[in-house]
């Protein structure tokens, strides 16, 4: 029998996104402290790199999420890599504490802190924070973008810009692809769509 959870209201989704944004700003400060010094990487079992920044950010995120949402399971990249895989129902939190570890190591500033609330297989609230660029994107029912330095408080609503998805124009879709993880499947997908 599958679990039946009450849908979250728009206000609850927006509040969750703001909590995630505050947590990401705090984790971003830890990421940048490591970024500012010497950072060595180790390889995980899947041959992907992991750094002190990944681990410090994840520790902060997990502690804050446990305090804010003690009843929600959290699937966090580094914890899962260590074998700590929680039992999840249809609603859980998904964490990538440092998405773009290769970019972090290359020092090109193109890495993010990501936290999302997943419900029935889809994200319903989340944050993407680029601490080296001081750029924050977060949303639930509504979505915003704003500048925010690592460790800052969540900027006031007046400094946020509302964002939304747009319908494709006559020139086609816009695609954002990883510089480090391109492959034949991605190229094939791009070639079969009007990008």
PDB file of C-alpha atoms in Angstrom:
ATOM      1  CA  UNK A   1       0.000   0.000   0.000  1.00  0.00           C
ATOM      2  CA  UNK A   2       1.460   3.384  -0.944  1.00  0.00           C
ATOM      3  CA  UNK A   3       1.540   6.215   1.525  1.00  0.00           C
ATOM      4  CA  UNK A   4      -0.954   9.045   1.170  1.00  0.00           C
ATOM      5  CA  UNK A   5       0.399  12.435   2.194  1.00  0.00           C
ATOM      6  CA  UNK A   6      -1.615  15.604   2.177  1.00  0.00           C
ATOM      7  CA  UNK A   7      -0.490  17.901  -0.642  1.00  0.00           C
ATOM      8  CA  UNK A   8       1.426  20.931   0.552  1.00  0.00           C
ATOM      9  CA  UNK A   9      -0.177  24.323   0.107  1.00  0.00           C
ATOM     10  CA  UNK A  10       1.520  26.938  -2.035  1.00  0.00           C
ATOM     11  CA  UNK A  11       2.415  28.842   1.149  1.00  0.00           C
ATOM     12  CA  UNK A  12       4.006  25.712   2.648  1.00  0.00           C
ATOM     13  CA  UNK A  13       6.038  25.097  -0.512  1.00  0.00           C
ATOM     14  CA  UNK A  14       7.234  28.716  -0.540  1.00  0.00           C
ATOM     15  CA  UNK A  15       8.146  28.561   3.164  1.00  0.00           C
ATOM     16  CA  UNK A  16      10.086  25.345   2.562  1.00  0.00           C
ATOM     17  CA  UNK A  17      12.003  26.976  -0.307  1.00  0.00           C
ATOM     18  CA  UNK A  18      12.960  29.866   1.967  1.00  0.00           C
ATOM     19  CA  UNK A  19      14.207  27.454   4.653  1.00  0.00           C
ATOM     20  CA  UNK A  20      16.271  25.654   2.011  1.00  0.00           C
ATOM     21  CA  UNK A  21      17.651  28.982   0.775  1.00  0.00           C
ATOM     22  CA  UNK A  22      18.803  29.961   4.275  1.00  0.00           C
ATOM     23  CA  UNK A  23      20.464  26.580   4.717  1.00  0.00           C
ATOM     24  CA  UNK A  24      22.174  26.825   1.311  1.00  0.00           C
ATOM     25  CA  UNK A  25      23.567  30.255   2.185  1.00  0.00           C
ATOM     26  CA  UNK A  26      25.085  28.833   5.361  1.00  0.00           C
ATOM     27  CA  UNK A  27      26.486  25.788   3.538  1.00  0.00           C
ATOM     28  CA  UNK A  28      27.826  28.110   0.835  1.00  0.00           C
ATOM     29  CA  UNK A  29      29.974  29.871   3.408  1.00  0.00           C
ATOM     30  CA  UNK A  30      31.603  26.538   4.354  1.00  0.00           C
ATOM     31  CA  UNK A  31      32.153  25.719   0.667  1.00  0.00           C
ATOM     32  CA  UNK A  32      33.855  29.067   0.083  1.00  0.00           C
ATOM     33  CA  UNK A  33      36.085  28.691   3.147  1.00  0.00           C
ATOM     34  CA  UNK A  34      37.503  25.540   1.572  1.00  0.00           C
ATOM     35  CA  UNK A  35      37.554  27.096  -1.913  1.00  0.00           C
ATOM     36  CA  UNK A  36      39.711  29.906  -0.619  1.00  0.00           C
ATOM     37  CA  UNK A  37      42.478  27.525   0.500  1.00  0.00           C
ATOM     38  CA  UNK A  38      44.138  24.376  -0.720  1.00  0.00           C
ATOM     39  CA  UNK A  39      41.627  21.699  -1.540  1.00  0.00           C
ATOM     40  CA  UNK A  40      42.512  18.113  -2.294  1.00  0.00           C
ATOM     41  CA  UNK A  41      40.068  15.580  -3.674  1.00  0.00           C
ATOM     42  CA  UNK A  42      39.580  11.916  -2.969  1.00  0.00           C
ATOM     43  CA  UNK A  43      37.750   9.507  -5.211  1.00  0.00           C
ATOM     44  CA  UNK A  44      34.513   7.844  -4.198  1.00  0.00           C
ATOM     45  CA  UNK A  45      33.686   4.272  -5.186  1.00  0.00           C
ATOM     46  CA  UNK A  46      32.050   5.546  -8.394  1.00  0.00           C
ATOM     47  CA  UNK A  47      35.316   7.378  -9.289  1.00  0.00           C
ATOM     48  CA  UNK A  48      33.771  10.819  -8.814  1.00  0.00           C
ATOM     49  CA  UNK A  49      35.678  13.326  -6.690  1.00  0.00           C
ATOM     50  CA  UNK A  50      34.761  14.400  -3.174  1.00  0.00           C
ATOM     51  CA  UNK A  51      36.338  17.223  -1.181  1.00  0.00           C
ATOM     52  CA  UNK A  52      36.246  18.655   2.309  1.00  0.00           C
ATOM     53  CA  UNK A  53      33.839  21.269   0.925  1.00  0.00           C
ATOM     54  CA  UNK A  54      31.320  18.573  -0.099  1.00  0.00           C
ATOM     55  CA  UNK A  55      31.498  17.030   3.359  1.00  0.00           C
ATOM     56  CA  UNK A  56      31.383  20.256   5.379  1.00  0.00           C
ATOM     57  CA  UNK A  57      28.443  21.610   3.373  1.00  0.00           C
ATOM     58  CA  UNK A  58      26.545  18.336   3.690  1.00  0.00           C
ATOM     59  CA  UNK A  59      27.085  18.201   7.459  1.00  0.00           C
ATOM     60  CA  UNK A  60      25.599  21.693   7.832  1.00  0.00           C
ATOM     61  CA  UNK A  61      22.682  20.904   5.535  1.00  0.00           C
ATOM     62  CA  UNK A  62      21.853  17.620   7.277  1.00  0.00           C
ATOM     63  CA  UNK A  63      21.954  19.203  10.733  1.00  0.00           C
ATOM     64  CA  UNK A  64      19.682  22.086   9.708  1.00  0.00           C
ATOM     65  CA  UNK A  65      17.250  19.807   7.856  1.00  0.00           C
ATOM     66  CA  UNK A  66      17.038  17.463  10.868  1.00  0.00           C
ATOM     67  CA  UNK A  67      16.074  20.445  13.033  1.00  0.00           C
ATOM     68  CA  UNK A  68      13.533  21.860  10.555  1.00  0.00           C
ATOM     69  CA  UNK A  69      12.045  18.643   9.122  1.00  0.00           C
ATOM     70  CA  UNK A  70      12.794  15.792  11.539  1.00  0.00           C
ATOM     71  CA  UNK A  71      10.174  13.495  10.013  1.00  0.00           C
ATOM     72  CA  UNK A  72      11.329  13.765   6.387  1.00  0.00           C
ATOM     73  CA  UNK A  73      13.983  11.373   5.071  1.00  0.00           C
ATOM     74  CA  UNK A  74      16.986  13.036   3.421  1.00  0.00           C
ATOM     75  CA  UNK A  75      18.841  11.507   0.500  1.00  0.00           C
ATOM     76  CA  UNK A  76      22.233  13.248   0.554  1.00  0.00           C
ATOM     77  CA  UNK A  77      24.963  12.525  -1.976  1.00  0.00           C
ATOM     78  CA  UNK A  78      27.912  11.967   0.328  1.00  0.00           C
ATOM     79  CA  UNK A  79      25.899  10.025   2.909  1.00  0.00           C
ATOM     80  CA  UNK A  80      24.565   7.731   0.186  1.00  0.00           C
ATOM     81  CA  UNK A  81      28.107   7.287  -1.168  1.00  0.00           C
ATOM     82  CA  UNK A  82      29.063   6.040   2.328  1.00  0.00           C
ATOM     83  CA  UNK A  83      26.153   3.597   2.270  1.00  0.00           C
ATOM     84  CA  UNK A  84      23.689   5.614   4.374  1.00  0.00           C
ATOM     85  CA  UNK A  85      20.560   5.245   2.239  1.00  0.00           C
ATOM     86  CA  UNK A  86      17.346   6.164   4.057  1.00  0.00           C
ATOM     87  CA  UNK A  87      14.037   4.460   3.497  1.00  0.00           C
ATOM     88  CA  UNK A  88      11.958   6.928   1.512  1.00  0.00           C
ATOM     89  CA  UNK A  89       8.298   7.154   0.750  1.00  0.00           C
ATOM     90  CA  UNK A  90       6.871   9.451  -1.868  1.00  0.00           C
ATOM     91  CA  UNK A  91       8.122  12.615  -0.108  1.00  0.00           C
ATOM     92  CA  UNK A  92      11.755  13.210   0.804  1.00  0.00           C
ATOM     93  CA  UNK A  93      14.508  15.822   0.624  1.00  0.00           C
ATOM     94  CA  UNK A  94      17.270  15.443  -1.951  1.00  0.00           C
ATOM     95  CA  UNK A  95      20.657  17.090  -1.323  1.00  0.00           C
ATOM     96  CA  UNK A  96      23.721  17.651  -3.466  1.00  0.00           C
ATOM     97  CA  UNK A  97      25.929  19.750  -1.165  1.00  0.00           C
ATOM     98  CA  UNK A  98      28.416  20.642  -3.907  1.00  0.00           C
ATOM     99  CA  UNK A  99      27.142  20.015  -7.405  1.00  0.00           C
ATOM    100  CA  UNK A 100      30.054  20.512  -9.751  1.00  0.00           C
ATOM    101  CA  UNK A 101      32.934  19.224  -7.657  1.00  0.00           C
ATOM    102  CA  UNK A 102      35.078  19.035 -10.815  1.00  0.00           C
ATOM    103  CA  UNK A 103      34.357  22.724 -11.487  1.00  0.00           C
ATOM    104  CA  UNK A 104      35.129  23.501  -7.848  1.00  0.00           C
ATOM    105  CA  UNK A 105      38.515  21.780  -8.237  1.00  0.00           C
ATOM    106  CA  UNK A 106      39.135  23.591 -11.545  1.00  0.00           C
ATOM    107  CA  UNK A 107      38.347  26.843  -9.708  1.00  0.00           C
ATOM    108  CA  UNK A 108      36.023  28.131 -12.412  1.00  0.00           C
ATOM    109  CA  UNK A 109      33.260  29.203  -9.953  1.00  0.00           C
ATOM    110  CA  UNK A 110      30.640  26.987 -11.674  1.00  0.00           C
ATOM    111  CA  UNK A 111      29.356  24.909  -8.772  1.00  0.00           C
ATOM    112  CA  UNK A 112      26.213  24.989  -6.669  1.00  0.00           C
ATOM    113  CA  UNK A 113      24.603  23.904  -3.419  1.00  0.00           C
ATOM    114  CA  UNK A 114      21.306  22.124  -4.221  1.00  0.00           C
ATOM    115  CA  UNK A 115      18.432  21.116  -1.940  1.00  0.00           C
ATOM    116  CA  UNK A 116      14.995  19.979  -3.130  1.00  0.00           C
ATOM    117  CA  UNK A 117      11.800  18.626  -1.656  1.00  0.00           C
ATOM    118  CA  UNK A 118      10.643  15.735  -3.826  1.00  0.00           C
ATOM    119  CA  UNK A 119       7.014  14.637  -3.790  1.00  0.00           C
ATOM    120  CA  UNK A 120       5.699  11.772  -5.927  1.00  0.00           C
ATOM    121  CA  UNK A 121       8.842  11.889  -8.067  1.00  0.00           C
ATOM    122  CA  UNK A 122       8.833  15.636  -8.795  1.00  0.00           C
ATOM    123  CA  UNK A 123      10.559  18.591  -7.109  1.00  0.00           C
ATOM    124  CA  UNK A 124       8.010  20.873  -5.426  1.00  0.00           C
ATOM    125  CA  UNK A 125      10.373  23.251  -3.588  1.00  0.00           C
ATOM    126  CA  UNK A 126      14.088  23.840  -3.846  1.00  0.00           C
ATOM    127  CA  UNK A 127      17.179  25.972  -4.001  1.00  0.00           C
ATOM    128  CA  UNK A 128      20.180  26.271  -6.273  1.00  0.00           C
ATOM    129  CA  UNK A 129      22.921  28.468  -4.835  1.00  0.00           C
ATOM    130  CA  UNK A 130      26.144  29.426  -6.630  1.00  0.00           C
ATOM    131  CA  UNK A 131      28.270  30.711  -3.721  1.00  0.00           C
ATOM    132  CA  UNK A 132      31.305  31.767  -5.793  1.00  0.00           C
ATOM    133  CA  UNK A 133      28.992  33.903  -7.936  1.00  0.00           C
ATOM    134  CA  UNK A 134      26.791  35.049  -5.008  1.00  0.00           C
ATOM    135  CA  UNK A 135      23.682  34.026  -6.968  1.00  0.00           C
ATOM    136  CA  UNK A 136      20.663  32.384  -5.371  1.00  0.00           C
ATOM    137  CA  UNK A 137      17.632  30.813  -7.056  1.00  0.00           C
ATOM    138  CA  UNK A 138      14.840  29.307  -4.963  1.00  0.00           C
ATOM    139  CA  UNK A 139      11.212  28.445  -5.352  1.00  0.00           C
ATOM    140  CA  UNK A 140       8.164  26.550  -4.265  1.00  0.00           C
ATOM    141  CA  UNK A 141       4.871  27.673  -5.781  1.00  0.00           C
ATOM    142  CA  UNK A 142       6.642  30.891  -6.793  1.00  0.00           C
ATOM    143  CA  UNK A 143      10.315  31.299  -7.640  1.00  0.00           C
ATOM    144  CA  UNK A 144      12.890  34.027  -7.153  1.00  0.00           C
ATOM    145  CA  UNK A 145      16.457  34.942  -8.023  1.00  0.00           C
ATOM    146  CA  UNK A 146      18.640  37.352  -6.109  1.00  0.00           C
ATOM    147  CA  UNK A 147      22.238  38.145  -5.242  1.00  0.00           C
ATOM    148  CA  UNK A 148      23.349  36.718  -1.905  1.00  0.00           C
ATOM    149  CA  UNK A 149      26.852  36.391  -0.496  1.00  0.00           C
ATOM    150  CA  UNK A 150      27.820  33.160   1.264  1.00  0.00           C
ATOM    151  CA  UNK A 151      26.711  33.212   4.889  1.00  0.00           C
ATOM    152  CA  UNK A 152      24.356  36.177   4.414  1.00  0.00           C
ATOM    153  CA  UNK A 153      20.788  36.165   5.634  1.00  0.00           C
ATOM    154  CA  UNK A 154      18.118  35.488   3.036  1.00  0.00           C
ATOM    155  CA  UNK A 155      17.725  38.782   1.148  1.00  0.00           C
ATOM    156  CA  UNK A 156      14.467  40.670   1.708  1.00  0.00           C
ATOM    157  CA  UNK A 157      11.684  40.228  -0.811  1.00  0.00           C
ATOM    158  CA  UNK A 158      12.305  43.698  -2.250  1.00  0.00           C
ATOM    159  CA  UNK A 159      15.725  42.589  -3.525  1.00  0.00           C
ATOM    160  CA  UNK A 160      14.402  39.424  -5.179  1.00  0.00           C
ATOM    161  CA  UNK A 161      13.381  39.089  -8.813  1.00  0.00           C
ATOM    162  CA  UNK A 162      10.437  36.809  -9.533  1.00  0.00           C
ATOM    163  CA  UNK A 163      11.315  34.169 -12.130  1.00  0.00           C
ATOM    164  CA  UNK A 164       9.277  31.613 -14.060  1.00  0.00           C
ATOM    165  CA  UNK A 165       9.586  29.182 -16.918  1.00  0.00           C
ATOM    166  CA  UNK A 166       8.671  30.559 -20.302  1.00  0.00           C
ATOM    167  CA  UNK A 167       7.151  28.899 -23.304  1.00  0.00           C
ATOM    168  CA  UNK A 168       9.606  28.203 -26.122  1.00  0.00           C
ATOM    169  CA  UNK A 169       9.790  30.927 -28.740  1.00  0.00           C
ATOM    170  CA  UNK A 170       9.875  30.394 -32.493  1.00  0.00           C
ATOM    171  CA  UNK A 171      13.672  30.057 -32.327  1.00  0.00           C
ATOM    172  CA  UNK A 172      13.238  26.888 -30.242  1.00  0.00           C
ATOM    173  CA  UNK A 173      14.200  25.593 -26.834  1.00  0.00           C
ATOM    174  CA  UNK A 174      17.149  26.667 -24.718  1.00  0.00           C
ATOM    175  CA  UNK A 175      19.302  23.924 -23.218  1.00  0.00           C
ATOM    176  CA  UNK A 176      21.821  24.138 -20.411  1.00  0.00           C
ATOM    177  CA  UNK A 177      24.315  21.270 -20.485  1.00  0.00           C
ATOM    178  CA  UNK A 178      27.163  20.245 -18.253  1.00  0.00           C
ATOM    179  CA  UNK A 179      30.624  21.176 -19.412  1.00  0.00           C
ATOM    180  CA  UNK A 180      32.053  18.163 -17.554  1.00  0.00           C
ATOM    181  CA  UNK A 181      29.451  15.479 -18.192  1.00  0.00           C
ATOM    182  CA  UNK A 182      28.595  15.760 -21.882  1.00  0.00           C
ATOM    183  CA  UNK A 183      28.113  12.480 -23.668  1.00  0.00           C
ATOM    184  CA  UNK A 184      26.701  10.995 -26.834  1.00  0.00           C
ATOM    185  CA  UNK A 185      23.228  10.682 -25.338  1.00  0.00           C
ATOM    186  CA  UNK A 186      23.137  14.391 -24.548  1.00  0.00           C
ATOM    187  CA  UNK A 187      24.359  15.306 -28.017  1.00  0.00           C
ATOM    188  CA  UNK A 188      21.763  12.997 -29.586  1.00  0.00           C
ATOM    189  CA  UNK A 189      18.975  14.548 -27.495  1.00  0.00           C
ATOM    190  CA  UNK A 190      20.064  18.071 -28.474  1.00  0.00           C
ATOM    191  CA  UNK A 191      20.245  17.120 -32.142  1.00  0.00           C
ATOM    192  CA  UNK A 192      16.702  15.739 -32.164  1.00  0.00           C
ATOM    193  CA  UNK A 193      15.136  18.905 -30.716  1.00  0.00           C
ATOM    194  CA  UNK A 194      14.989  22.461 -31.983  1.00  0.00           C
ATOM    195  CA  UNK A 195      17.530  23.929 -29.535  1.00  0.00           C
TER     196      UNK A 195
END
